[in-house]
PDB file of N, CA and C and ligand atoms in Angstrom:
ATOM      1  N   MET A  19     -23.823  -0.599  10.477  1.00 51.00           N
ATOM      2  CA  MET A  19     -22.916  -0.788   9.359  1.00 51.00           C
ATOM      3  C   MET A  19     -21.552  -1.221   9.886  1.00 51.00           C
ATOM      4  N   SER A  20     -21.033  -2.295   9.360  1.00 49.00           N
ATOM      5  CA  SER A  20     -19.720  -2.720   9.797  1.00 49.00           C
ATOM      6  C   SER A  20     -18.770  -2.807   8.607  1.00 49.00           C
ATOM      7  N   THR A  21     -17.555  -2.437   8.853  1.00 60.00           N
ATOM      8  CA  THR A  21     -16.528  -2.505   7.824  1.00 60.00           C
ATOM      9  C   THR A  21     -15.557  -3.605   8.208  1.00 60.00           C
ATOM     10  N   SER A  22     -15.297  -4.507   7.317  1.00 69.00           N
ATOM     11  CA  SER A  22     -14.328  -5.536   7.655  1.00 69.00           C
ATOM     12  C   SER A  22     -12.956  -5.114   7.160  1.00 69.00           C
ATOM     13  N   ILE A  23     -12.012  -5.116   8.066  1.00 81.00           N
ATOM     14  CA  ILE A  23     -10.633  -4.765   7.744  1.00 81.00           C
ATOM     15  C   ILE A  23      -9.793  -5.983   8.062  1.00 81.00           C
ATOM     16  N   ALA A  24      -9.253  -6.590   7.047  1.00 82.00           N
ATOM     17  CA  ALA A  24      -8.501  -7.817   7.266  1.00 82.00           C
ATOM     18  C   ALA A  24      -7.068  -7.664   6.800  1.00 82.00           C
ATOM     19  N   VAL A  25      -6.177  -8.271   7.552  1.00 86.00           N
ATOM     20  CA  VAL A  25      -4.788  -8.351   7.112  1.00 86.00           C
ATOM     21  C   VAL A  25      -4.770  -9.060   5.763  1.00 86.00           C
ATOM     22  N   GLY A  26      -4.038  -8.487   4.825  1.00 86.00           N
ATOM     23  CA  GLY A  26      -3.969  -9.073   3.497  1.00 86.00           C
ATOM     24  C   GLY A  26      -4.879  -8.405   2.488  1.00 86.00           C
ATOM     25  N   SER A  27      -5.816  -7.554   2.970  1.00 88.00           N
ATOM     26  CA  SER A  27      -6.670  -6.831   2.032  1.00 88.00           C
ATOM     27  C   SER A  27      -5.812  -5.942   1.139  1.00 88.00           C
ATOM     28  N   ALA A  28      -6.183  -5.803  -0.113  1.00 94.00           N
ATOM     29  CA  ALA A  28      -5.400  -5.008  -1.058  1.00 94.00           C
ATOM     30  C   ALA A  28      -6.045  -3.646  -1.302  1.00 94.00           C
ATOM     31  N   TYR A  29      -5.217  -2.638  -1.385  1.00 97.00           N
ATOM     32  CA  TYR A  29      -5.671  -1.267  -1.600  1.00 97.00           C
ATOM     33  C   TYR A  29      -4.828  -0.629  -2.682  1.00 97.00           C
ATOM     34  N   HIS A  30      -5.427   0.380  -3.349  1.00 98.00           N
ATOM     35  CA  HIS A  30      -4.746   1.016  -4.472  1.00 98.00           C
ATOM     36  C   HIS A  30      -4.383   2.463  -4.157  1.00 98.00           C
ATOM     37  N   THR A  31      -3.350   2.932  -4.813  1.00 98.00           N
ATOM     38  CA  THR A  31      -2.925   4.331  -4.695  1.00 98.00           C
ATOM     39  C   THR A  31      -4.137   5.256  -4.832  1.00 98.00           C
ATOM     40  N   GLY A  32      -4.269   6.186  -3.889  1.00 98.00           N
ATOM     41  CA  GLY A  32      -5.362   7.156  -3.926  1.00 98.00           C
ATOM     42  C   GLY A  32      -6.533   6.788  -3.045  1.00 98.00           C
ATOM     43  N   GLU A  33      -6.671   5.512  -2.694  1.00 98.00           N
ATOM     44  CA  GLU A  33      -7.739   5.115  -1.781  1.00 98.00           C
ATOM     45  C   GLU A  33      -7.398   5.589  -0.374  1.00 98.00           C
ATOM     46  N   LYS A  34      -8.428   5.725   0.462  1.00 98.00           N
ATOM     47  CA  LYS A  34      -8.199   6.156   1.842  1.00 98.00           C
ATOM     48  C   LYS A  34      -7.760   4.971   2.694  1.00 98.00           C
ATOM     49  N   VAL A  35      -6.755   5.226   3.533  1.00 97.00           N
ATOM     50  CA  VAL A  35      -6.271   4.195   4.445  1.00 97.00           C
ATOM     51  C   VAL A  35      -7.356   3.911   5.489  1.00 97.00           C
ATOM     52  N   PRO A  36      -7.832   2.665   5.587  1.00 96.00           N
ATOM     53  CA  PRO A  36      -8.964   2.351   6.473  1.00 96.00           C
ATOM     54  C   PRO A  36      -8.577   2.276   7.945  1.00 96.00           C
ATOM     55  N   VAL A  37      -7.342   1.968   8.224  1.00 96.00           N
ATOM     56  CA  VAL A  37      -6.905   1.803   9.611  1.00 96.00           C
ATOM     57  C   VAL A  37      -5.394   2.025   9.670  1.00 96.00           C
ATOM     58  N   SER A  38      -4.950   2.706  10.734  1.00 97.00           N
ATOM     59  CA  SER A  38      -3.516   2.945  10.883  1.00 97.00           C
ATOM     60  C   SER A  38      -2.784   1.623  11.046  1.00 97.00           C
ATOM     61  N   GLY A  39      -1.672   1.494  10.370  1.00 96.00           N
ATOM     62  CA  GLY A  39      -0.918   0.260  10.480  1.00 96.00           C
ATOM     63  C   GLY A  39       0.244   0.240   9.521  1.00 96.00           C
ATOM     64  N   ARG A  40       0.813  -0.943   9.404  1.00 96.00           N
ATOM     65  CA  ARG A  40       1.937  -1.126   8.480  1.00 96.00           C
ATOM     66  C   ARG A  40       1.408  -1.787   7.212  1.00 96.00           C
ATOM     67  N   TYR A  41       1.813  -1.237   6.093  1.00 97.00           N
ATOM     68  CA  TYR A  41       1.353  -1.740   4.806  1.00 97.00           C
ATOM     69  C   TYR A  41       2.551  -2.139   3.961  1.00 97.00           C
ATOM     70  N   GLU A  42       2.301  -3.115   3.114  1.00 97.00           N
ATOM     71  CA  GLU A  42       3.374  -3.668   2.307  1.00 97.00           C
ATOM     72  C   GLU A  42       3.068  -3.465   0.827  1.00 97.00           C
ATOM     73  N   PHE A  43       4.089  -3.077   0.093  1.00 97.00           N
ATOM     74  CA  PHE A  43       3.969  -2.948  -1.354  1.00 97.00           C
ATOM     75  C   PHE A  43       3.699  -4.331  -1.946  1.00 97.00           C
ATOM     76  N   VAL A  44       2.677  -4.416  -2.794  1.00 97.00           N
ATOM     77  CA  VAL A  44       2.369  -5.703  -3.429  1.00 97.00           C
ATOM     78  C   VAL A  44       2.892  -5.729  -4.857  1.00 97.00           C
ATOM     79  N   ARG A  45       2.496  -4.726  -5.623  1.00 97.00           N
ATOM     80  CA  ARG A  45       2.910  -4.666  -7.034  1.00 97.00           C
ATOM     81  C   ARG A  45       2.532  -3.306  -7.583  1.00 97.00           C
ATOM     82  N   HIS A  46       3.054  -3.005  -8.746  1.00 98.00           N
ATOM     83  CA  HIS A  46       2.625  -1.813  -9.465  1.00 98.00           C
ATOM     84  C   HIS A  46       1.288  -2.110 -10.136  1.00 98.00           C
ATOM     85  N   SER A  47       0.452  -1.066 -10.284  1.00 97.00           N
ATOM     86  CA  SER A  47      -0.814  -1.261 -11.004  1.00 97.00           C
ATOM     87  C   SER A  47      -0.531  -1.654 -12.450  1.00 97.00           C
ATOM     88  N   ASN A  48       0.543  -1.114 -12.992  1.00 97.00           N
ATOM     89  CA  ASN A  48       0.960  -1.463 -14.352  1.00 97.00           C
ATOM     90  C   ASN A  48       1.853  -2.704 -14.307  1.00 97.00           C
ATOM     91  N   PRO A  49       1.366  -3.831 -14.811  1.00 94.00           N
ATOM     92  CA  PRO A  49       2.144  -5.079 -14.708  1.00 94.00           C
ATOM     93  C   PRO A  49       3.425  -5.042 -15.527  1.00 94.00           C
ATOM     94  N   ASP A  50       3.557  -4.054 -16.421  1.00 96.00           N
ATOM     95  CA  ASP A  50       4.761  -3.979 -17.262  1.00 96.00           C
ATOM     96  C   ASP A  50       5.900  -3.214 -16.595  1.00 96.00           C
ATOM     97  N   SER A  51       5.661  -2.698 -15.386  1.00 96.00           N
ATOM     98  CA  SER A  51       6.708  -1.921 -14.722  1.00 96.00           C
ATOM     99  C   SER A  51       7.921  -2.788 -14.417  1.00 96.00           C
ATOM    100  N   HIS A  52       9.098  -2.227 -14.599  1.00 95.00           N
ATOM    101  CA  HIS A  52      10.333  -2.937 -14.263  1.00 95.00           C
ATOM    102  C   HIS A  52      10.964  -2.385 -12.993  1.00 95.00           C
ATOM    103  N   CYS A  53      10.270  -1.458 -12.347  1.00 97.00           N
ATOM    104  CA  CYS A  53      10.768  -0.874 -11.104  1.00 97.00           C
ATOM    105  C   CYS A  53      10.765  -1.931 -10.003  1.00 97.00           C
ATOM    106  N   GLU A  54      11.838  -1.963  -9.221  1.00 95.00           N
ATOM    107  CA  GLU A  54      11.856  -2.818  -8.031  1.00 95.00           C
ATOM    108  C   GLU A  54      12.211  -1.962  -6.839  1.00 95.00           C
ATOM    109  N   PRO A  55      11.202  -1.531  -6.100  1.00 96.00           N
ATOM    110  CA  PRO A  55      11.464  -0.618  -4.987  1.00 96.00           C
ATOM    111  C   PRO A  55      12.362  -1.256  -3.929  1.00 96.00           C
ATOM    112  N   PRO A  56      13.244  -0.468  -3.312  1.00 96.00           N
ATOM    113  CA  PRO A  56      14.101  -0.994  -2.250  1.00 96.00           C
ATOM    114  C   PRO A  56      13.276  -1.425  -1.042  1.00 96.00           C
ATOM    115  N   ALA A  57      13.858  -2.258  -0.202  1.00 95.00           N
ATOM    116  CA  ALA A  57      13.133  -2.841   0.930  1.00 95.00           C
ATOM    117  C   ALA A  57      12.444  -1.782   1.787  1.00 95.00           C
ATOM    118  N   GLU A  58      13.154  -0.647   2.028  1.00 94.00           N
ATOM    119  CA  GLU A  58      12.559   0.349   2.921  1.00 94.00           C
ATOM    120  C   GLU A  58      11.358   1.043   2.279  1.00 94.00           C
ATOM    121  N   ALA A  59      11.172   0.889   0.978  1.00 96.00           N
ATOM    122  CA  ALA A  59      10.009   1.469   0.307  1.00 96.00           C
ATOM    123  C   ALA A  59       8.888   0.453   0.151  1.00 96.00           C
ATOM    124  N   GLN A  60       9.138  -0.765   0.635  1.00 97.00           N
ATOM    125  CA  GLN A  60       8.142  -1.823   0.452  1.00 97.00           C
ATOM    126  C   GLN A  60       7.323  -2.102   1.699  1.00 97.00           C
ATOM    127  N   SER A  61       7.712  -1.520   2.815  1.00 97.00           N
ATOM    128  CA  SER A  61       6.970  -1.724   4.055  1.00 97.00           C
ATOM    129  C   SER A  61       6.898  -0.381   4.764  1.00 97.00           C
ATOM    130  N   ILE A  62       5.706   0.214   4.793  1.00 97.00           N
ATOM    131  CA  ILE A  62       5.589   1.585   5.290  1.00 97.00           C
ATOM    132  C   ILE A  62       4.429   1.725   6.266  1.00 97.00           C
ATOM    133  N   PRO A  63       4.595   2.597   7.278  1.00 97.00           N
ATOM    134  CA  PRO A  63       3.483   2.876   8.178  1.00 97.00           C
ATOM    135  C   PRO A  63       2.579   3.933   7.549  1.00 97.00           C
ATOM    136  N   LEU A  64       1.273   3.748   7.668  1.00 98.00           N
ATOM    137  CA  LEU A  64       0.306   4.729   7.161  1.00 98.00           C
ATOM    138  C   LEU A  64      -0.737   4.979   8.236  1.00 98.00           C
ATOM    139  N   SER A  65      -1.272   6.202   8.241  1.00 98.00           N
ATOM    140  CA  SER A  65      -2.279   6.564   9.236  1.00 98.00           C
ATOM    141  C   SER A  65      -3.670   6.564   8.614  1.00 98.00           C
ATOM    142  N   GLN A  66      -4.628   6.166   9.410  1.00 97.00           N
ATOM    143  CA  GLN A  66      -6.020   6.124   8.964  1.00 97.00           C
ATOM    144  C   GLN A  66      -6.413   7.470   8.365  1.00 97.00           C
ATOM    145  N   GLY A  67      -7.076   7.441   7.216  1.00 98.00           N
ATOM    146  CA  GLY A  67      -7.592   8.656   6.596  1.00 98.00           C
ATOM    147  C   GLY A  67      -6.696   9.259   5.534  1.00 98.00           C
ATOM    148  N   GLU A  68      -5.393   8.942   5.564  1.00 98.00           N
ATOM    149  CA  GLU A  68      -4.543   9.461   4.494  1.00 98.00           C
ATOM    150  C   GLU A  68      -4.721   8.592   3.250  1.00 98.00           C
ATOM    151  N   ALA A  69      -4.212   9.074   2.134  1.00 98.00           N
ATOM    152  CA  ALA A  69      -4.357   8.334   0.884  1.00 98.00           C
ATOM    153  C   ALA A  69      -3.182   7.381   0.695  1.00 98.00           C
ATOM    154  N   PHE A  70      -3.468   6.217   0.143  1.00 98.00           N
ATOM    155  CA  PHE A  70      -2.372   5.300  -0.177  1.00 98.00           C
ATOM    156  C   PHE A  70      -1.452   5.978  -1.185  1.00 98.00           C
ATOM    157  N   PRO A  71      -0.160   5.918  -0.948  1.00 98.00           N
ATOM    158  CA  PRO A  71       0.794   6.595  -1.824  1.00 98.00           C
ATOM    159  C   PRO A  71       1.055   5.794  -3.092  1.00 98.00           C
ATOM    160  N   PRO A  72       1.690   6.441  -4.053  1.00 98.00           N
ATOM    161  CA  PRO A  72       2.212   5.695  -5.205  1.00 98.00           C
ATOM    162  C   PRO A  72       3.463   4.948  -4.776  1.00 98.00           C
ATOM    163  N   CYS A  73       4.057   4.200  -5.670  1.00 98.00           N
ATOM    164  CA  CYS A  73       5.337   3.554  -5.406  1.00 98.00           C
ATOM    165  C   CYS A  73       6.327   4.608  -4.936  1.00 98.00           C
ATOM    166  N   ARG A  74       7.018   4.325  -3.827  1.00 96.00           N
ATOM    167  CA  ARG A  74       7.959   5.302  -3.261  1.00 96.00           C
ATOM    168  C   ARG A  74       9.189   5.447  -4.140  1.00 96.00           C
ATOM    169  N   SER A  75       9.384   4.517  -5.037  1.00 96.00           N
ATOM    170  CA  SER A  75      10.585   4.503  -5.857  1.00 96.00           C
ATOM    171  C   SER A  75      10.354   5.179  -7.214  1.00 96.00           C
ATOM    172  N   CYS A  76       9.256   4.869  -7.893  1.00 97.00           N
ATOM    173  CA  CYS A  76       9.043   5.400  -9.249  1.00 97.00           C
ATOM    174  C   CYS A  76       7.785   6.261  -9.365  1.00 97.00           C
ATOM    175  N   SER A  77       7.025   6.404  -8.270  1.00 97.00           N
ATOM    176  CA  SER A  77       5.827   7.254  -8.235  1.00 97.00           C
ATOM    177  C   SER A  77       4.681   6.761  -9.118  1.00 97.00           C
ATOM    178  N   ALA A  78       4.733   5.495  -9.523  1.00 98.00           N
ATOM    179  CA  ALA A  78       3.628   4.944 -10.305  1.00 98.00           C
ATOM    180  C   ALA A  78       2.548   4.400  -9.365  1.00 98.00           C
ATOM    181  N   ARG A  79       1.333   4.304  -9.864  1.00 98.00           N
ATOM    182  CA  ARG A  79       0.239   3.746  -9.075  1.00 98.00           C
ATOM    183  C   ARG A  79       0.570   2.309  -8.675  1.00 98.00           C
ATOM    184  N   SER A  80       0.195   1.954  -7.450  1.00 98.00           N
ATOM    185  CA  SER A  80       0.594   0.662  -6.913  1.00 98.00           C
ATOM    186  C   SER A  80      -0.504   0.056  -6.063  1.00 98.00           C
ATOM    187  N   VAL A  81      -0.292  -1.190  -5.691  1.00 98.00           N
ATOM    188  CA  VAL A  81      -1.210  -1.915  -4.826  1.00 98.00           C
ATOM    189  C   VAL A  81      -0.495  -2.186  -3.504  1.00 98.00           C
ATOM    190  N   TRP A  82      -1.203  -1.953  -2.394  1.00 98.00           N
ATOM    191  CA  TRP A  82      -0.647  -2.148  -1.051  1.00 98.00           C
ATOM    192  C   TRP A  82      -1.507  -3.135  -0.292  1.00 98.00           C
ATOM    193  N   SER A  83      -0.921  -3.853   0.642  1.00 97.00           N
ATOM    194  CA  SER A  83      -1.741  -4.719   1.482  1.00 97.00           C
ATOM    195  C   SER A  83      -1.424  -4.482   2.954  1.00 97.00           C
ATOM    196  N   LEU A  84      -2.434  -4.669   3.763  1.00 96.00           N
ATOM    197  CA  LEU A  84      -2.296  -4.474   5.203  1.00 96.00           C
ATOM    198  C   LEU A  84      -1.532  -5.640   5.817  1.00 96.00           C
ATOM    199  N   VAL A  85      -0.497  -5.298   6.585  1.00 95.00           N
ATOM    200  CA  VAL A  85       0.317  -6.329   7.231  1.00 95.00           C
ATOM    201  C   VAL A  85      -0.014  -6.419   8.712  1.00 95.00           C
ATOM    202  N   GLU A  86      -0.167  -5.249   9.335  1.00 94.00           N
ATOM    203  CA  GLU A  86      -0.280  -5.214  10.792  1.00 94.00           C
ATOM    204  C   GLU A  86      -1.043  -3.952  11.188  1.00 94.00           C
ATOM    205  N   ILE A  87      -2.076  -4.117  12.011  1.00 93.00           N
ATOM    206  CA  ILE A  87      -2.831  -2.959  12.511  1.00 93.00           C
ATOM    207  C   ILE A  87      -2.131  -2.412  13.742  1.00 93.00           C
ATOM    208  N   HIS A  88      -1.955  -1.097  13.800  1.00 90.00           N
ATOM    209  CA  HIS A  88      -1.303  -0.468  14.955  1.00 90.00           C
ATOM    210  C   HIS A  88      -2.337   0.037  15.956  1.00 90.00           C
TER     211      HIS A  88
HETATM  212 ZN1   ZN N 110       8.006   1.634  -8.614  1.00 87.66          ZN
END
């Protein structure tokens, strides 16, 4: 069984982080959100096995993408 982990893959709040690395905020799950998270909340390091967080700014469900594997 092989799992493909590609830079640019999108993940949602609550999913398990597949690989430790740097992840970038893509958007809120709710397209009507007017929240604009600050830069430091848009690029975060996450460790394999933890859950993807909500938006660091408004705590709403969000979409993250893998930028760089550590
Ligand atoms: Zn937000």
